[in-house]
Tab-separated table of C-alpha atoms in Angstrom:
chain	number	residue	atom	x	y	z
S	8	UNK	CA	9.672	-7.536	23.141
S	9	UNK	CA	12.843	-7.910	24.401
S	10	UNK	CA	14.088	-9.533	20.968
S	11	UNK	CA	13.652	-6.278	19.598
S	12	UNK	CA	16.996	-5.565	20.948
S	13	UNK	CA	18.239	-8.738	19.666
S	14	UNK	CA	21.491	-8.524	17.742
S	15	UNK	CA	21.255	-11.506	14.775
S	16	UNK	CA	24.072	-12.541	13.185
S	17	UNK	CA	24.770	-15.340	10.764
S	18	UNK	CA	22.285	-17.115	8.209
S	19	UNK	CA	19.484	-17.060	10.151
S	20	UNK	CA	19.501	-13.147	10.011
S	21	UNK	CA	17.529	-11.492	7.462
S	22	UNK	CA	20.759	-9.505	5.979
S	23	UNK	CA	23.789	-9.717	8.016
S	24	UNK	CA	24.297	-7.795	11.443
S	25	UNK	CA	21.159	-5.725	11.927
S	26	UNK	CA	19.211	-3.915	15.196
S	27	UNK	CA	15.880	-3.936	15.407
S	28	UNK	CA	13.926	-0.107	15.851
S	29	UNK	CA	12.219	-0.274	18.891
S	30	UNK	CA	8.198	0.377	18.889
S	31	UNK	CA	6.294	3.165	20.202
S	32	UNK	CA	4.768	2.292	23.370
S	33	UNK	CA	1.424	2.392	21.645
S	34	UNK	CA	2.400	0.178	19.620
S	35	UNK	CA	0.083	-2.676	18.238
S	36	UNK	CA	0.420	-5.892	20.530
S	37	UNK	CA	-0.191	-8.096	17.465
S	38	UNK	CA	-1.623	-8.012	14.111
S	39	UNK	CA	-5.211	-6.434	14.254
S	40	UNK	CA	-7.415	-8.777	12.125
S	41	UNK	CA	-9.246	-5.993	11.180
S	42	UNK	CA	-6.417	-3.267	10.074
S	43	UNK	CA	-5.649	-2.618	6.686
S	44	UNK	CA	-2.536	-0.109	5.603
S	45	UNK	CA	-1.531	1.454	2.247
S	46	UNK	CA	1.844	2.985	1.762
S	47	UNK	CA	3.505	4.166	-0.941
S	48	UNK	CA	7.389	3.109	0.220
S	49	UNK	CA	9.249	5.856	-2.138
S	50	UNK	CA	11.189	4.445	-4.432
S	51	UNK	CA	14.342	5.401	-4.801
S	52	UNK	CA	14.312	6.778	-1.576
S	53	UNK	CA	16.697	3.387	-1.369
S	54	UNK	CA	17.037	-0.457	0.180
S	55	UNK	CA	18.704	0.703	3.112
S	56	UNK	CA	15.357	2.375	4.335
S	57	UNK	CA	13.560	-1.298	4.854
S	58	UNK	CA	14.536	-1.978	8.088
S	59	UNK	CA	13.040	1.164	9.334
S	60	UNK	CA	9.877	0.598	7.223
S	61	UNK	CA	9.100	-2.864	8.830
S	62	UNK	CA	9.335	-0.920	11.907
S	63	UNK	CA	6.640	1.508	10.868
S	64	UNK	CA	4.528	-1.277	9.804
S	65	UNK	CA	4.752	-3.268	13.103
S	66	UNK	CA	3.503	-0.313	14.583
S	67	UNK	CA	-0.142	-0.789	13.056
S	68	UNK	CA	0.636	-4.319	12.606
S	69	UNK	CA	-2.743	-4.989	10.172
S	70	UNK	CA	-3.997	-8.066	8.757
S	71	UNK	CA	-3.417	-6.306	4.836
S	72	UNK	CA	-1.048	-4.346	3.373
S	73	UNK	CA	-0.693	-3.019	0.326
S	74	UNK	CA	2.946	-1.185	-0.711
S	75	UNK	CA	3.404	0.755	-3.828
S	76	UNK	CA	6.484	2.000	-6.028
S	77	UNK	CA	8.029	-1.507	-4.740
S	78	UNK	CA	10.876	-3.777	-5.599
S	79	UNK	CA	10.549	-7.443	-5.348
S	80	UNK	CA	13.667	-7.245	-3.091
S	81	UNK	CA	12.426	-4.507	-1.058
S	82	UNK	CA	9.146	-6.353	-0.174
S	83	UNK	CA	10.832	-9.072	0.417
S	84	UNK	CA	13.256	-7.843	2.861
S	85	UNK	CA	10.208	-6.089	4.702
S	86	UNK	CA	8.414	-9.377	5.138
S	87	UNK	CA	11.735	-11.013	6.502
S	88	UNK	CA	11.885	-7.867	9.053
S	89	UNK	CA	8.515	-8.240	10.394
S	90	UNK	CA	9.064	-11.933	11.087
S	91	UNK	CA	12.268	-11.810	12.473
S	92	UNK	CA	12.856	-8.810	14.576
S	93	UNK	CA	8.802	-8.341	15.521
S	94	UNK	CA	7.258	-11.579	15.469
S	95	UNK	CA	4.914	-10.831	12.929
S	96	UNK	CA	4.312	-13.316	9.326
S	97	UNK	CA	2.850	-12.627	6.697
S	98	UNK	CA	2.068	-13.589	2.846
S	99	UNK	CA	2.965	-12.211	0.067
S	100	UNK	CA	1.952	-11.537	-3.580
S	101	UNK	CA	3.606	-9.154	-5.926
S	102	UNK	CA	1.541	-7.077	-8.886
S	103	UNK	CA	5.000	-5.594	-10.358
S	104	UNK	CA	4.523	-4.487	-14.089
S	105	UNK	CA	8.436	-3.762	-15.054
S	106	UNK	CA	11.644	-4.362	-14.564
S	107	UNK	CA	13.845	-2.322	-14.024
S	108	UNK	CA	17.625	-1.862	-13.251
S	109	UNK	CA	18.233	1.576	-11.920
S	110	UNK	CA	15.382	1.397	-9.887
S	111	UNK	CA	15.751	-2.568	-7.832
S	112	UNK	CA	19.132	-3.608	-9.225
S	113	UNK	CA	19.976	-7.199	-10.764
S	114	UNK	CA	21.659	-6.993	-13.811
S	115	UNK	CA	21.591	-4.456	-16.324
S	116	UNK	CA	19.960	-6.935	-18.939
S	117	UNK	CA	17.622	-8.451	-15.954
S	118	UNK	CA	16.702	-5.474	-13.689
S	119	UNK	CA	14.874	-6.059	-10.593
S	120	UNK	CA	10.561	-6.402	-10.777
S	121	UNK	CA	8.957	-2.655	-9.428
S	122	UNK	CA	5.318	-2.205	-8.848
S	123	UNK	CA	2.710	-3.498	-6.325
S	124	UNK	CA	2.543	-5.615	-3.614
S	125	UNK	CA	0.277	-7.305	-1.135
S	126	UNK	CA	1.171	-8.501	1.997
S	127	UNK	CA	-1.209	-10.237	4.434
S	128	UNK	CA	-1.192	-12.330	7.705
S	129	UNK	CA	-4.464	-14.741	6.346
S	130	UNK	CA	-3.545	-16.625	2.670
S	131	UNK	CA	-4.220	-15.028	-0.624
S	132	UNK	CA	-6.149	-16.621	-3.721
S	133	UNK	CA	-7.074	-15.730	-6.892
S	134	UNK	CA	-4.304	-13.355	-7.755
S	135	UNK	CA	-4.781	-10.985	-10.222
S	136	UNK	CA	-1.848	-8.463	-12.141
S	137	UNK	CA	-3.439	-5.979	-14.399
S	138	UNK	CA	-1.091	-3.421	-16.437
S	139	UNK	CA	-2.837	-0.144	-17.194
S	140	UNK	CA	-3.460	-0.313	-21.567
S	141	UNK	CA	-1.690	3.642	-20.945
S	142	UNK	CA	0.503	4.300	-17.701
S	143	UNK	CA	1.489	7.271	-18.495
S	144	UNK	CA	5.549	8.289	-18.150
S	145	UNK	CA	5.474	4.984	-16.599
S	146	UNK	CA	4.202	1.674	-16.230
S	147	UNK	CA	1.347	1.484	-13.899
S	148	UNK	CA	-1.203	-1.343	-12.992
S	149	UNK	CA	-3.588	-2.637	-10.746
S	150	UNK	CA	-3.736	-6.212	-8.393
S	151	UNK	CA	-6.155	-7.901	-6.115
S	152	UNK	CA	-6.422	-10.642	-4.259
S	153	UNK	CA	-8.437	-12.679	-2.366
S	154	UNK	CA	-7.820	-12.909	1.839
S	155	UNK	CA	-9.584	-12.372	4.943
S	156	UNK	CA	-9.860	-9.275	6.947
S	157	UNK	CA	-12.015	-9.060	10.470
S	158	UNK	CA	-11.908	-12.723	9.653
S	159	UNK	CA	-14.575	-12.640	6.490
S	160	UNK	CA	-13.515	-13.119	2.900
S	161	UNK	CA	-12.900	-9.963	0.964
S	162	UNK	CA	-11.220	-8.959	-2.099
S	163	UNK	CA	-8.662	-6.534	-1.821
S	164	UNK	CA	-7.159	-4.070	-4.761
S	165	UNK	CA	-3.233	-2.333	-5.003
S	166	UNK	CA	-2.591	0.299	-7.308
S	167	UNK	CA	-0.709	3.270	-8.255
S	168	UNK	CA	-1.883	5.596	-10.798
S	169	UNK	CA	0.043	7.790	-13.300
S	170	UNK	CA	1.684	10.911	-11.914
S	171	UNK	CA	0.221	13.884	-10.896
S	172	UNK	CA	0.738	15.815	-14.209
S	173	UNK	CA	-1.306	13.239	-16.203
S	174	UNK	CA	-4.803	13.864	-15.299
S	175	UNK	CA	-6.207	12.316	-18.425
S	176	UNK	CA	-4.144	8.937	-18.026
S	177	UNK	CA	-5.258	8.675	-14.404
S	178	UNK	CA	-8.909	9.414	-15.908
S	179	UNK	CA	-8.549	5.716	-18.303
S	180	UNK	CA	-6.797	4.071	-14.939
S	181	UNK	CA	-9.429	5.065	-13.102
S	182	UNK	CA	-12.419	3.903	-15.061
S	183	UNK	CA	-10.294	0.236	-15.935
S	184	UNK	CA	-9.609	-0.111	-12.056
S	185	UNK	CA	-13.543	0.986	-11.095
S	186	UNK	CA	-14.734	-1.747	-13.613
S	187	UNK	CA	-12.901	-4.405	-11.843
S	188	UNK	CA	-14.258	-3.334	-8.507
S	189	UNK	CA	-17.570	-3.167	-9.191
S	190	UNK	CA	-18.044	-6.649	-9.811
S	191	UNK	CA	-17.802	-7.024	-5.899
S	192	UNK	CA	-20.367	-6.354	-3.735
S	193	UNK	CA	-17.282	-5.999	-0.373
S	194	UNK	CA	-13.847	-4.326	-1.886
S	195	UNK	CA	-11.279	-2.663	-0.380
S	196	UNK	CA	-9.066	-0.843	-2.548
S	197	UNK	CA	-5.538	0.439	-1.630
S	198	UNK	CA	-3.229	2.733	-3.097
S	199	UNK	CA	-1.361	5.749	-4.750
S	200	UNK	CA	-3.821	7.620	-6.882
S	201	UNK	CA	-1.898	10.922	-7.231
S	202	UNK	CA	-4.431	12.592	-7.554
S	203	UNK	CA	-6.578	15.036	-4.632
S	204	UNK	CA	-10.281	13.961	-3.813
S	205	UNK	CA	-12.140	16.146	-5.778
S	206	UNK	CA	-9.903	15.875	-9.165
S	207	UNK	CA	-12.274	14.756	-11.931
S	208	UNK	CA	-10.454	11.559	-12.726
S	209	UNK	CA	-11.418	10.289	-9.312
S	210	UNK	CA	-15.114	10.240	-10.183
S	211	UNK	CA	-15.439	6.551	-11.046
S	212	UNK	CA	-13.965	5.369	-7.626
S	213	UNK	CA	-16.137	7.651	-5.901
S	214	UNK	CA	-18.972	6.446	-6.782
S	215	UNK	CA	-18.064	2.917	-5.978
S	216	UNK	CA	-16.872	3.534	-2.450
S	217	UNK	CA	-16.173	5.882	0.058
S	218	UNK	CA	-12.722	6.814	2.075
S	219	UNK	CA	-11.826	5.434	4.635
S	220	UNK	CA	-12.203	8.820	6.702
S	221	UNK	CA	-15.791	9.444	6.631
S	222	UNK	CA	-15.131	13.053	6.682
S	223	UNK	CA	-13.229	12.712	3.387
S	224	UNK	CA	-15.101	13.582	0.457
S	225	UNK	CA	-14.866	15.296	-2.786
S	226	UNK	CA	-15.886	18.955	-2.853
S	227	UNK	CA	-18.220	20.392	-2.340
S	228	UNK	CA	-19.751	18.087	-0.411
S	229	UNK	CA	-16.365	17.378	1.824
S	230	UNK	CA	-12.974	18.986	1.864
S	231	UNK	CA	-11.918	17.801	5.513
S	232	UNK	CA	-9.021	14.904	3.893
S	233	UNK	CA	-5.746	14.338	5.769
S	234	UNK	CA	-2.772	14.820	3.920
S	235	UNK	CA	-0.921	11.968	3.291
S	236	UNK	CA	2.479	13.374	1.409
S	237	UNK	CA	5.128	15.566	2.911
S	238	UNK	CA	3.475	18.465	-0.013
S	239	UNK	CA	0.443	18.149	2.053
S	240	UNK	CA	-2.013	16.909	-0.506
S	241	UNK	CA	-3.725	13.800	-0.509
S	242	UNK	CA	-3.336	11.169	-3.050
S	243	UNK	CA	-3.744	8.104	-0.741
S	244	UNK	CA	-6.752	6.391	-0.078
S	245	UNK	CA	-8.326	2.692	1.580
S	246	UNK	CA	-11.791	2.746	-0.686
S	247	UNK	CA	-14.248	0.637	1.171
S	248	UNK	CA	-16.817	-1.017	-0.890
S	249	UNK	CA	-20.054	-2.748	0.785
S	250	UNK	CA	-18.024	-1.757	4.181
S	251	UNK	CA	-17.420	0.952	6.864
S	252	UNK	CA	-14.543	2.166	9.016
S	253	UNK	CA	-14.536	2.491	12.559
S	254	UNK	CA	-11.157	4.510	12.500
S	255	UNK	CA	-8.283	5.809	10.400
S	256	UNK	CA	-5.094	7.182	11.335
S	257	UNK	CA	-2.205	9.114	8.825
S	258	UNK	CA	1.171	9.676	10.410
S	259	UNK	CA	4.384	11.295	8.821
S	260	UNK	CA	7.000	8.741	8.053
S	261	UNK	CA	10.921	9.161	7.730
S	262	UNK	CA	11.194	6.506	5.032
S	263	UNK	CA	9.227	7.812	2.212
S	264	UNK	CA	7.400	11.147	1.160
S	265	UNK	CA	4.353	9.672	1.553
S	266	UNK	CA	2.602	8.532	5.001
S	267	UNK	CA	1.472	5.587	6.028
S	268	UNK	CA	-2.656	5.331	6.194
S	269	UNK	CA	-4.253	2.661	8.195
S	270	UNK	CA	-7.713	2.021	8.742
S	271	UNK	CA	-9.848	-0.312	11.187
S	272	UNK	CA	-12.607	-1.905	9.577
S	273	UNK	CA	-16.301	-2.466	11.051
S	274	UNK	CA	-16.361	-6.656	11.114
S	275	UNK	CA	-19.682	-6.177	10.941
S	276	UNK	CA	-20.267	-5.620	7.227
């Protein structure tokens, strides 16, 4: 722990002269093989924020992640953070579905690559990047890959859906992304859906999988969901498919209006 407070300087550091943010003290020791974390990173909430982001992911440390409204760069830079100030390496695959310049920089004619991305500690095979046929105001898409979590195989879905004034789009998302999951029996499915649990569109992943809170349901059957954004709705969800959760846990972030959700999965499905 004590490289934490490790100044790096030169090539070897990830970018430049940086700190490392201390952890909690209840802080995850390592990665927990059986964690999986979806986070919407806010973009542009701006690159600067990535240091402290890698910080908030070391603290849950799980074996998946998935991170939405992401830069290439910005993912990038997270994964260098983990490894280098916290000891912690991971893979990574990117489901981006535009480029863009004001958003992740590069060249005006050559913006950066914005959209999904999957990062986990176990390789990844069989990548898939799916673009929405209607995203809305914006591109959206879907990806999934193919790693380990609780150390079993397990395909595992990123997405964001359109935003929260487009009901209808997220309705065609919805029924494109619940296609691709059901031809898994085990699926865990990450992401931003914008959309609260008992909003119509959200009908076709519902009856695919449940939350990972078990008290989390549509109404009027449930009601009892976390909030996950700093407007107090929730539009983020780990679907488990052919799977069940031993525990969850939401917590307010400073590096993005929406929270970090991790879940601990039963390695007994």
């Amino acid at each position: 722990m004590a490289a934490l407070c490790i100044v790096l300087i030169g090539p070897s550091a990830p970018s430049g002269a940086l700190i490392a943010k201390p952890l909690p003290a209840d802080a995850a020791p390592g990665i927990v093989p059986n964690r999986v974390l979806t986070w919407n990173i806010c973009n542009p909430c701006g690159s600067g924020q990535n240091m402290g982001r890698a910080a908030e992911i070391a603290t849950y440390a799980p074996q998946v992640f998935g991170l939405q409204e992401t830069c290439v760069r910005d993912a990038e830079k997270i994964r260098d953070y983990l490894e280098a100030f916290y000891g912690l390496v991971y893979e990574i695959e990117y489901g981006s579905v535009l480029r863009n310049w004001h958003r992740c920089g590069g060249l005006p004619w050559h913006g950066g690559a914005y959209g999904q991305a999957i990062l986990s500690a176990a390789p990844m095979t069989d990548r898939v990047n799916v673009e929405y046929p209607d995203g809305g105001t914006e591109d959206r898409g879907y990806m999934a890959v193919t790693t380990k979590v609780g150390g079993r195989s397990v395909r595992v879905f990123n997405t964001h859906f359109a935003e929260r004034m487009q009901p209808e789009v997220r309705a065609g998302q919805a029924r494109v992304l619940a296609a691709a999951v059901a031809r898994h029996e085990h699926a865990i499915v990450l992401g931003d859906f914008n959309a609260v649990p008992d909003a119509a569109e959200l009908a076709p992943m519902w009856k695919l999988a449940k939350d990972a809170d078990p008290a989390c349901r549509p109404y009027p059957d449930g009601g009892a969901c976390e909030p996950t954004t700093d407007w107090q709705s929730k539009f983020d969800y780990v679907f488990l498919r052919g799977m069940a959760p031993l525990t969850h846990q939401v917590r307010p972030s400073l590096y993005s209006d929406h929270h970090p959700l991790h879940a601990d999965i039963d390695p007994a499905w």
